[in-house]
Short mmCIF file of C-alpha atoms and ligand atoms in Angstrom, two decimals:
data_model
loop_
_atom_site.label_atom_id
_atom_site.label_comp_id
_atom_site.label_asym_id
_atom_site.label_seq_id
_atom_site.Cartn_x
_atom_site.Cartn_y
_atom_site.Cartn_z
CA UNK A 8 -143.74 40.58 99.07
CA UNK A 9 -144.80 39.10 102.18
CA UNK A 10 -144.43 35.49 100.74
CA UNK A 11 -141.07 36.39 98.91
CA UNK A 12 -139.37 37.27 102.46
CA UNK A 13 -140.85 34.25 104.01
CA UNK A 14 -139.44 31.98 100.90
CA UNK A 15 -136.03 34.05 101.13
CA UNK A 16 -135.77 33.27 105.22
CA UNK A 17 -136.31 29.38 104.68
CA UNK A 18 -133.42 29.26 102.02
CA UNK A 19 -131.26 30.45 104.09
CA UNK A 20 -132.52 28.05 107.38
CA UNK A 21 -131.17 24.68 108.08
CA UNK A 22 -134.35 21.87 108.03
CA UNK A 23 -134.10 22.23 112.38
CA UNK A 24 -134.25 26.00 112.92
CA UNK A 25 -137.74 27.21 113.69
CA UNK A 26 -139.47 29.16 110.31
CA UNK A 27 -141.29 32.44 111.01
CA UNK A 28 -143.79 31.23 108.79
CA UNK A 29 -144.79 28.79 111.08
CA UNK A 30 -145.09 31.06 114.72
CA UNK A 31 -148.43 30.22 116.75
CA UNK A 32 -148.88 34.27 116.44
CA UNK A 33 -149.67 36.62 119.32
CA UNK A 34 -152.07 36.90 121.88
CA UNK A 35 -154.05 39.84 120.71
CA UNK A 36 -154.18 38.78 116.82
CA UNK A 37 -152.75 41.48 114.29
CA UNK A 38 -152.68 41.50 110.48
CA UNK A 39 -148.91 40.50 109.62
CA UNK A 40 -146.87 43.40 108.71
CA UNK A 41 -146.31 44.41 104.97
CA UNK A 42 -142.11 44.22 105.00
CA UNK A 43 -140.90 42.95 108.06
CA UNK A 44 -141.65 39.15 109.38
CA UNK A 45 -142.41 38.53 112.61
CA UNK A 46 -139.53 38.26 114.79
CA UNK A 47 -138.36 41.40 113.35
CA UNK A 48 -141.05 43.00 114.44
CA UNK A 49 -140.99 41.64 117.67
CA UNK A 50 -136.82 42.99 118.02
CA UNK A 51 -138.10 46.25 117.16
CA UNK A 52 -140.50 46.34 119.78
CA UNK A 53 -138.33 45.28 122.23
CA UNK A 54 -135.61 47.98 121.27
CA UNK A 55 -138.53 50.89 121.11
CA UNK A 56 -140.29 50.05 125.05
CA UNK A 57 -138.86 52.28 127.92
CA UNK A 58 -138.20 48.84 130.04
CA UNK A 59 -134.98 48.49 126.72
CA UNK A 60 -133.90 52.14 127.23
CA UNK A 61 -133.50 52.46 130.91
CA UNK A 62 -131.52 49.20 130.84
CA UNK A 63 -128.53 51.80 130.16
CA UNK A 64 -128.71 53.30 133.75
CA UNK A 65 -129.32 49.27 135.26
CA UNK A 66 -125.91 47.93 136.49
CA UNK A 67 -124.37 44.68 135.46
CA UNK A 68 -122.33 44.16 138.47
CA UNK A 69 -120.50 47.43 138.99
CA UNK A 70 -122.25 50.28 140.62
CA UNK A 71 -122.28 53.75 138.26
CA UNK A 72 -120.66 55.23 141.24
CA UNK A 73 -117.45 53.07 140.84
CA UNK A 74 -116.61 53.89 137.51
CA UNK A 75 -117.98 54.72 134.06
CA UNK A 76 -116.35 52.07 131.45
CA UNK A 77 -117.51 49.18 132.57
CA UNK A 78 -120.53 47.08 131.21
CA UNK A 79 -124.29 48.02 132.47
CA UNK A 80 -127.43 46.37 131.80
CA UNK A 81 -127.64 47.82 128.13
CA UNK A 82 -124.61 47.15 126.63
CA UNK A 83 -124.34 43.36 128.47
CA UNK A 84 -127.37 42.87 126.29
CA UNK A 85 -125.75 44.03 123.45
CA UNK A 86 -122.85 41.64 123.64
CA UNK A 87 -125.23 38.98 124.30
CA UNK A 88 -126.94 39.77 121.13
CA UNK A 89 -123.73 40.15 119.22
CA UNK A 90 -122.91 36.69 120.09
CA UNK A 91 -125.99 35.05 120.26
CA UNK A 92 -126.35 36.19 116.13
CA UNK A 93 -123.06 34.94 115.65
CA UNK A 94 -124.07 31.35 116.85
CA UNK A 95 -127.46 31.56 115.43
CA UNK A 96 -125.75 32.22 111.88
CA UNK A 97 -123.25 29.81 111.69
CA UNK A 98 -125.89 27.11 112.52
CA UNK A 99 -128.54 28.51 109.91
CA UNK A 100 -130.80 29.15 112.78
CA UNK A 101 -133.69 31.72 112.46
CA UNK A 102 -131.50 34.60 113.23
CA UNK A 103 -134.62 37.04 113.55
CA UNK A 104 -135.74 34.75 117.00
CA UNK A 105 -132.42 35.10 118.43
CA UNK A 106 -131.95 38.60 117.81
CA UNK A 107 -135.38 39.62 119.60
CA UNK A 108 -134.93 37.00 122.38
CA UNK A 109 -131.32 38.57 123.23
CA UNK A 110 -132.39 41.73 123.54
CA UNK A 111 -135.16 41.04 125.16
CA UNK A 112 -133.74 38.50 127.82
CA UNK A 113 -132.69 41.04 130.48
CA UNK A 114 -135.61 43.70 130.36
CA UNK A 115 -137.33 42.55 133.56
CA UNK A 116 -133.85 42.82 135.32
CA UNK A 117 -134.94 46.06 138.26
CA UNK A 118 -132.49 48.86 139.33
CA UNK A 119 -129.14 46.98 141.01
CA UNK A 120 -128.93 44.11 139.46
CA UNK A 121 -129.13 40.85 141.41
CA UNK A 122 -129.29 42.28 144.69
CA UNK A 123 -131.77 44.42 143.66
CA UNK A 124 -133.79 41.27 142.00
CA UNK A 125 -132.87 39.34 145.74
CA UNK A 126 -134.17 41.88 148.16
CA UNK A 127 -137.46 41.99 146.06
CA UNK A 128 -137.99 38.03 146.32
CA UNK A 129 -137.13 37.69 150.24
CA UNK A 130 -139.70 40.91 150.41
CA UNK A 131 -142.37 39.28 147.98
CA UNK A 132 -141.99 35.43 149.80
CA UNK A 133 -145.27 35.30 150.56
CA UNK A 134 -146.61 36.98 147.21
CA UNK A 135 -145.48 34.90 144.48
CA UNK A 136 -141.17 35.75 145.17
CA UNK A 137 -139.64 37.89 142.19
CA UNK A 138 -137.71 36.79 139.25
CA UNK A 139 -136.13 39.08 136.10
CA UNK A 140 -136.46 36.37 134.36
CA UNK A 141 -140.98 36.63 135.19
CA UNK A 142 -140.70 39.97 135.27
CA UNK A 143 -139.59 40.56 131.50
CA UNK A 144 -142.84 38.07 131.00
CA UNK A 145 -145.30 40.81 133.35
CA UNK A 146 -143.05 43.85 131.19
CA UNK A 147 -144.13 42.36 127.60
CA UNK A 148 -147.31 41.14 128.21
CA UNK A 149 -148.48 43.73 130.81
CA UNK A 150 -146.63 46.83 132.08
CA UNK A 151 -145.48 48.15 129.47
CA UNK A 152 -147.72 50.86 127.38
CA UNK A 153 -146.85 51.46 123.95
CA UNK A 154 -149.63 50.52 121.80
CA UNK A 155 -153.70 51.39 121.64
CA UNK A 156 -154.56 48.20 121.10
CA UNK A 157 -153.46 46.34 123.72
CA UNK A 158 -151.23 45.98 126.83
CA UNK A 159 -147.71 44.98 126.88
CA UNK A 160 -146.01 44.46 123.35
CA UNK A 161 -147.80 41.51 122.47
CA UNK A 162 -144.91 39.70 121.63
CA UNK A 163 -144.95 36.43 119.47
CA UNK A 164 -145.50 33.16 121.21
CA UNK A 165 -142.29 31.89 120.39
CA UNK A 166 -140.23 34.76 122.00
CA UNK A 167 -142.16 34.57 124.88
CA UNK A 168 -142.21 30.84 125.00
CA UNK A 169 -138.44 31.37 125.06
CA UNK A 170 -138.33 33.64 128.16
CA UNK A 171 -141.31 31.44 130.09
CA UNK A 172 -137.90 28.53 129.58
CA UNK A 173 -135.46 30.80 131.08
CA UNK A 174 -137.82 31.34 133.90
CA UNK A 175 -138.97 27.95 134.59
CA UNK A 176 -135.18 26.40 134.46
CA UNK A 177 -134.53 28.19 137.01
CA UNK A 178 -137.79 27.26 139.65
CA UNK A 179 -137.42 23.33 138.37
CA UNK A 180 -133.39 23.84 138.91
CA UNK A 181 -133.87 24.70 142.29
CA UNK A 182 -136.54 21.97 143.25
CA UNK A 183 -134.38 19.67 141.01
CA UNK A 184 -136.64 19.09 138.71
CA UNK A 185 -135.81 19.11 134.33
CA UNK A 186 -137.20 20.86 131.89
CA UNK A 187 -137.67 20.10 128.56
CA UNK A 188 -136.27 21.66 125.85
CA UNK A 189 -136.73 24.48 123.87
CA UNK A 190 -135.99 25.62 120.34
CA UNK A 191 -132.26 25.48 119.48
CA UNK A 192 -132.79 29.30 119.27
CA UNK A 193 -133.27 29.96 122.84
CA UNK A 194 -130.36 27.62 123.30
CA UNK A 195 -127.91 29.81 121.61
CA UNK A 196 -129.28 32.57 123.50
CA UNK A 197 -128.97 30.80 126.88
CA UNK A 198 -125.08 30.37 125.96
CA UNK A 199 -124.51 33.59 124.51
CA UNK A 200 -125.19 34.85 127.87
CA UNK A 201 -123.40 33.14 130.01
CA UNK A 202 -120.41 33.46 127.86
CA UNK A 203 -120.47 37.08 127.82
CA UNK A 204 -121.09 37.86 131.38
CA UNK A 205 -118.31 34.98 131.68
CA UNK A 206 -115.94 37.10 130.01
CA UNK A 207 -116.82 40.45 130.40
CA UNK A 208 -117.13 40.71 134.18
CA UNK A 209 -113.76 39.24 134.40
CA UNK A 210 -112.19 42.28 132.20
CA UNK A 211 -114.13 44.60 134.33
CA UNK A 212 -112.98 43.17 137.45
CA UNK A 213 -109.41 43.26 135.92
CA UNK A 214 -109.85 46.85 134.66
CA UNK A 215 -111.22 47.97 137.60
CA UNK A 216 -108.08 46.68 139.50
CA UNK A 217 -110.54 44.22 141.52
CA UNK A 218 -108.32 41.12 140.29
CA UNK A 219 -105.14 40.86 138.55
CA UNK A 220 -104.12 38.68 134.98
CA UNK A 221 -102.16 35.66 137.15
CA UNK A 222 -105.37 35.26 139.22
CA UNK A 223 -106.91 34.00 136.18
CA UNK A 224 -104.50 31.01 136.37
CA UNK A 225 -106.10 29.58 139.27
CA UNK A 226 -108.69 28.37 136.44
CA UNK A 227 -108.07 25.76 133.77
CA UNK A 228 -109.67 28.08 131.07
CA UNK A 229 -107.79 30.71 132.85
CA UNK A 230 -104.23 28.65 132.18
CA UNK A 231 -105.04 27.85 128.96
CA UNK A 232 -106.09 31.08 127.77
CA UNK A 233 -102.97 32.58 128.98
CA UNK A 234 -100.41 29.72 128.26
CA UNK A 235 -102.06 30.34 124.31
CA UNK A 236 -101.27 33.95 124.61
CA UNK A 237 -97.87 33.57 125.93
CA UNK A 238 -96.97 31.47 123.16
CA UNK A 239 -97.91 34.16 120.64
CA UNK A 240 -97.03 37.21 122.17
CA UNK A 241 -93.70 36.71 124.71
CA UNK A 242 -93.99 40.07 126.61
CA UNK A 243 -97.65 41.09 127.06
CA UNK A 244 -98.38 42.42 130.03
CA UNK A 245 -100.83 44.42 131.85
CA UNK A 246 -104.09 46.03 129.60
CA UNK A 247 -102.84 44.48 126.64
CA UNK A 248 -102.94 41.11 128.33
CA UNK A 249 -106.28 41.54 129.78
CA UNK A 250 -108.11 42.78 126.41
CA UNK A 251 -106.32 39.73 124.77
CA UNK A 252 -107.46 37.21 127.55
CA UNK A 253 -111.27 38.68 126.85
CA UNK A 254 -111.15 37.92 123.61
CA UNK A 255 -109.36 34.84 123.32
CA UNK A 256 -112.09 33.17 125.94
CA UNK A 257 -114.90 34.34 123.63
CA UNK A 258 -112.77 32.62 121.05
CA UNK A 259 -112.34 29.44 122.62
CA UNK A 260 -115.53 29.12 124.01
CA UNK A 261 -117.80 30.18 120.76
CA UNK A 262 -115.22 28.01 118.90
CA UNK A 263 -116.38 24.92 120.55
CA UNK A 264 -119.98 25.76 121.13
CA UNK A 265 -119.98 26.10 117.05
CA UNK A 266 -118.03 23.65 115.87
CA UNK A 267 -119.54 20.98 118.55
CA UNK A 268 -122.79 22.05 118.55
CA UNK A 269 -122.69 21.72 114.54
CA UNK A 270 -121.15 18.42 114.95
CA UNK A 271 -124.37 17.08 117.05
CA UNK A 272 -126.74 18.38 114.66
CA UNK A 273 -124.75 16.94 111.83
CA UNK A 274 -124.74 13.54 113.08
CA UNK A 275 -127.95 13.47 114.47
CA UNK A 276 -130.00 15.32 111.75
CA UNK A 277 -133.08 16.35 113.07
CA UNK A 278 -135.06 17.13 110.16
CA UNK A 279 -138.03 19.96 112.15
CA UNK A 280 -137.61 22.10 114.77
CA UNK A 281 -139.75 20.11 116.58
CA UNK A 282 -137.39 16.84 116.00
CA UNK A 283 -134.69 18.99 117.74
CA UNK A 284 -136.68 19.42 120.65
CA UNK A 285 -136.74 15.68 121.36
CA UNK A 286 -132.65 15.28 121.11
CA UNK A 287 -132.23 17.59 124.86
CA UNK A 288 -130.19 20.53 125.14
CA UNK A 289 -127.93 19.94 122.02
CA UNK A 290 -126.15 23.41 121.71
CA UNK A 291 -123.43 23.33 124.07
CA UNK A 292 -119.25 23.45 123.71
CA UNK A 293 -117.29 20.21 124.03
CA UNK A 294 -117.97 18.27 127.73
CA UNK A 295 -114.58 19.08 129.13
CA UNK A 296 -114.94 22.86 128.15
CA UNK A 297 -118.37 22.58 130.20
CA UNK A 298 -116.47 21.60 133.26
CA UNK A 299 -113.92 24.91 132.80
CA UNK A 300 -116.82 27.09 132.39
CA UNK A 301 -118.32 26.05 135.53
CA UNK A 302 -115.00 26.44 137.44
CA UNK A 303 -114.72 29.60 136.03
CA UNK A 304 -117.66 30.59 136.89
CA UNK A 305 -117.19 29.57 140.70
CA UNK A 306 -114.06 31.67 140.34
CA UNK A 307 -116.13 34.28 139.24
CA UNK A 308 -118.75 33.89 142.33
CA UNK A 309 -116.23 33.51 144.70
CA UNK A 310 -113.88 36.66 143.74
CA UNK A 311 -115.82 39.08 141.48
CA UNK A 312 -119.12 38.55 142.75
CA UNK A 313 -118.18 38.64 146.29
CA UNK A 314 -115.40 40.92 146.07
CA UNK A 315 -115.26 43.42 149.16
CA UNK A 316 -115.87 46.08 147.03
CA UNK A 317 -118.97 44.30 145.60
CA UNK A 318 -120.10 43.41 148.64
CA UNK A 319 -120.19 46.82 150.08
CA UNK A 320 -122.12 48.26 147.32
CA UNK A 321 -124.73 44.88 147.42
CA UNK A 322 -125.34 46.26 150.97
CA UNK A 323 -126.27 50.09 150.29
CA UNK A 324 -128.15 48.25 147.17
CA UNK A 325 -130.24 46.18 149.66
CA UNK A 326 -130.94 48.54 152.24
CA UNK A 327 -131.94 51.24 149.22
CA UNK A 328 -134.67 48.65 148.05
CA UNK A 329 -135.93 47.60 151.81
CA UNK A 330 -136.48 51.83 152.51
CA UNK A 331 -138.06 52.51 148.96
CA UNK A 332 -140.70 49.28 149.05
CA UNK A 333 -141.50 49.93 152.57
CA UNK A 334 -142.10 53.90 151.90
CA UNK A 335 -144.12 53.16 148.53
CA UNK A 336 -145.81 50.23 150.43
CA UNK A 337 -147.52 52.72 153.05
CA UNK A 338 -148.93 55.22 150.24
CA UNK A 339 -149.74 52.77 147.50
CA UNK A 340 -152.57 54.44 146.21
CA UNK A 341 -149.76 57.54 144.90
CA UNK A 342 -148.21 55.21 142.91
CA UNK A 343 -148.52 56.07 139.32
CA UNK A 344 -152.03 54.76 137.37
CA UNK A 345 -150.59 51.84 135.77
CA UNK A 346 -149.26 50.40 139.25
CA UNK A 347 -152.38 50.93 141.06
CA UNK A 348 -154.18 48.75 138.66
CA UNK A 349 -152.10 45.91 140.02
CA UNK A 350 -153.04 46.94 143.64
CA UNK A 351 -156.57 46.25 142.68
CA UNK A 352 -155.62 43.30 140.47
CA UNK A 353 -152.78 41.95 142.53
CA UNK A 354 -152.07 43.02 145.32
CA UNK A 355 -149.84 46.09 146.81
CA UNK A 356 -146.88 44.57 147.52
CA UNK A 357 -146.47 43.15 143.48
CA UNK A 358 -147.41 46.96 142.66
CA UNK A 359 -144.55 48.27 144.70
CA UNK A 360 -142.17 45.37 143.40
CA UNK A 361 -143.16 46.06 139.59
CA UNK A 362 -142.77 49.91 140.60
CA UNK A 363 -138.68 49.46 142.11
CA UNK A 364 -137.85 47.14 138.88
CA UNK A 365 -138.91 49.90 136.63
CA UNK A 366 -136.81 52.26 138.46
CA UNK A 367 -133.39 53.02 137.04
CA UNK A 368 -130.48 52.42 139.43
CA UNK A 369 -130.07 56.46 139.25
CA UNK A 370 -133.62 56.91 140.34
CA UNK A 371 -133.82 54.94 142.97
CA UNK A 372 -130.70 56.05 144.26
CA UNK A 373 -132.44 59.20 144.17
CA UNK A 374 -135.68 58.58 145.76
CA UNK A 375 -133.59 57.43 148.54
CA UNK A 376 -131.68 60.09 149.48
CA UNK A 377 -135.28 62.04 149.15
CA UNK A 378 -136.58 59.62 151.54
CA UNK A 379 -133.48 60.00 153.82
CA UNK A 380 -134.65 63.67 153.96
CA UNK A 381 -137.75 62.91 154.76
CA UNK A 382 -138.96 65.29 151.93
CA UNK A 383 -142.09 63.97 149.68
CA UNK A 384 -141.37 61.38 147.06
CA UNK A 385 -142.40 62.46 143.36
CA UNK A 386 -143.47 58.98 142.04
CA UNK A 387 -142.15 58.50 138.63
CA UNK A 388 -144.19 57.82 136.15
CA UNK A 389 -141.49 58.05 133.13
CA UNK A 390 -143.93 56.62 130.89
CA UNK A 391 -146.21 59.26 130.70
CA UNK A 392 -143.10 61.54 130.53
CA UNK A 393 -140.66 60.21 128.12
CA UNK A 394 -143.08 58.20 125.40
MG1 LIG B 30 -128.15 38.44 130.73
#
């Protein structure tokens, strides 16, 4: 059976997508599974941990307390998945890889988002900094507890090997140093997820009244996306023009990173995964659309990201996180089991840090107003509750 689904995957694989057959395995060495192949297994492992689940109560960029339609942690990583398959398909990629590398490429994210992940690095300087990018690497191989045989999930090399890339861009990026790279599946993951956030925390900004439709002109992709709209529909206006604008910039931009990124591999025919590797980042959308993403992205910085709203809820965000690790950091020895094994092993302040990013945003939201009272803090220790 085993060797049937193996044969079955590679039919369907162009020669440079990565075969499951051929993964370096797992850490802690387990016999292969009777019906599902690898990366399967690994996607199902990621979708049954608690770090997956409380992703629905982890904000994107808008706080829970604004509103209740916009995108959290949870169902970002669903779009990202939905688009990274989409990719991964229409190349003949090993859709299995990309499907357990998007959902797993956000699990280390800790409760409010980037601010959240911020506050813990400038606290942590002098203990190794903090990264959601790392800390879905300490979650899978580590933190979390779901199986007797060993800690973490014991993901397959490969999945990991594509998160380690996600991590280390971003260290070499900001000492200026490249990386080399990895297997066109991580690629398509890397895009997938700029291009949602790209477009989805534009219609949330625009739903949530935080920008209007003609402030996307002050973009090129913004004045192409609604010049093509105009010419199709004459009068839309208003919530019909922003849904359209959403889903005509996925449009364009998946377009191009298809139809280029097919182009490449057409003409440059790397016959192995491993050939691939040596070619550089070859998924990508056409040069010029490059340039409009950036810019569009800057817009994004400059008037989502720091949006007064925003802004004001980055601020209770950061001084939450500076009262909770500085209360947990003066009783570390109540933190649950699991966390003070990384006091001895560590040392208290990564404890405290790996304790916050489990938190939920609700949770720590509500340790804080417990520690505002001055009442005792119950430390959470939802894994022994919930699994
Ligand atoms: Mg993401």
């Amino acid at each position: 059976m085993l060797d049937q689904l193996y044969a079955r995957e590679e039919a369907a694989l162009a020669a440079y997508a990565f075969p499951s057959r051929e993964s370096r395995g797992r850490v802690w060495p387990e016999p292969p599974h009777p019906y599902r192949l690898p990366f399967q297994r690994d996607r199902d492992r990621v979708v049954h941990s608690v770090a997956f689940r409380r992703l629905s109560e982890k904000m994107q960029v808008f706080s829970h307390t604004v509103h209740d339609d916009h995108r959290v942690r949870l169902t970002h990583t669903m779009e990202v998945t939905m688009i990274a398959r989409t990719v991964g398909r229409s190349l003949a990629l090993n859709g299995d890889i990309v499907e357990a590398l998007a959902l797993f490429h956000d699990i280390g994210h800790p409760a409010f988002g980037h601010e959240g992940e911020r506050v813990l690095n400038t606290l942590l300087a002098e203990h190794g900094g903090f990264d959601h990018n790392a800390q879905a690497l300490r979650i899978a191989e580590k933190l979390e507890q779901r199986y007797p045989d060993f800690p973490g999930m014991n993901l397959s090399c490969e999945v990991l090997d594509g998160q380690r890339y996600k991590s280390i861009k971003k260290a070499n990026a900001a000492q200026g140093r490249v990386t080399s790279p990895p297997l066109l599946e991580v690629q398509v993951v890397d895009w997938a997820d700029s291009i949602s956030y790209d477009a989805h925390d534009v219609d949330d900004a625009l739903a949530l009244g935080y920008l209007t439709p003609s402030d996307l002109e002050a973009t090129r992709l913004g004045r192409r996306v609604v010049a093509s709209l105009h010419r199709r529909w004459t009068n839309l206006v208003g919530d019909d023009l922003r849904r359209a604008a959403v889903h005509e910039i996925i449009d364009v931009v998946v377009g191009s990173l298809i139809r280029t990124s097919y182009e490449r591999l057409d003409l440059l025919a790397p016959n192995s995964w491993s050939a691939a590797q040596t070619l550089g980042l070859v998924i990508a959308p056409e040069d010029d659309l490059v340039a409009e993403i950036a810019e569009w992205e800057q817009f994004l910085k400059e008037r989502v990201y720091r949006h007064p709203q925003v802004l004001e809820s980055r601020k209770l965000a950061a001084e939450q996180v500076r009262t909770l690790f500085a209360s947990h950091l003066a009783r570390v020895d109540s933190l649950p089991p699991r966390y003070t094994k990384v006091v001895r092993e560590e040392s208290p302040e990564r404890a405290v840090a790996d304790y916050i990013a489990d938190l939920t945003d609700r949770a720590a939201q509500q340790e804080y107003e417990q520690c505002l009272e001055g009442s005792a803090m119950p430390n959470r220790n939802y894994q022994i509750a919930i699994t």
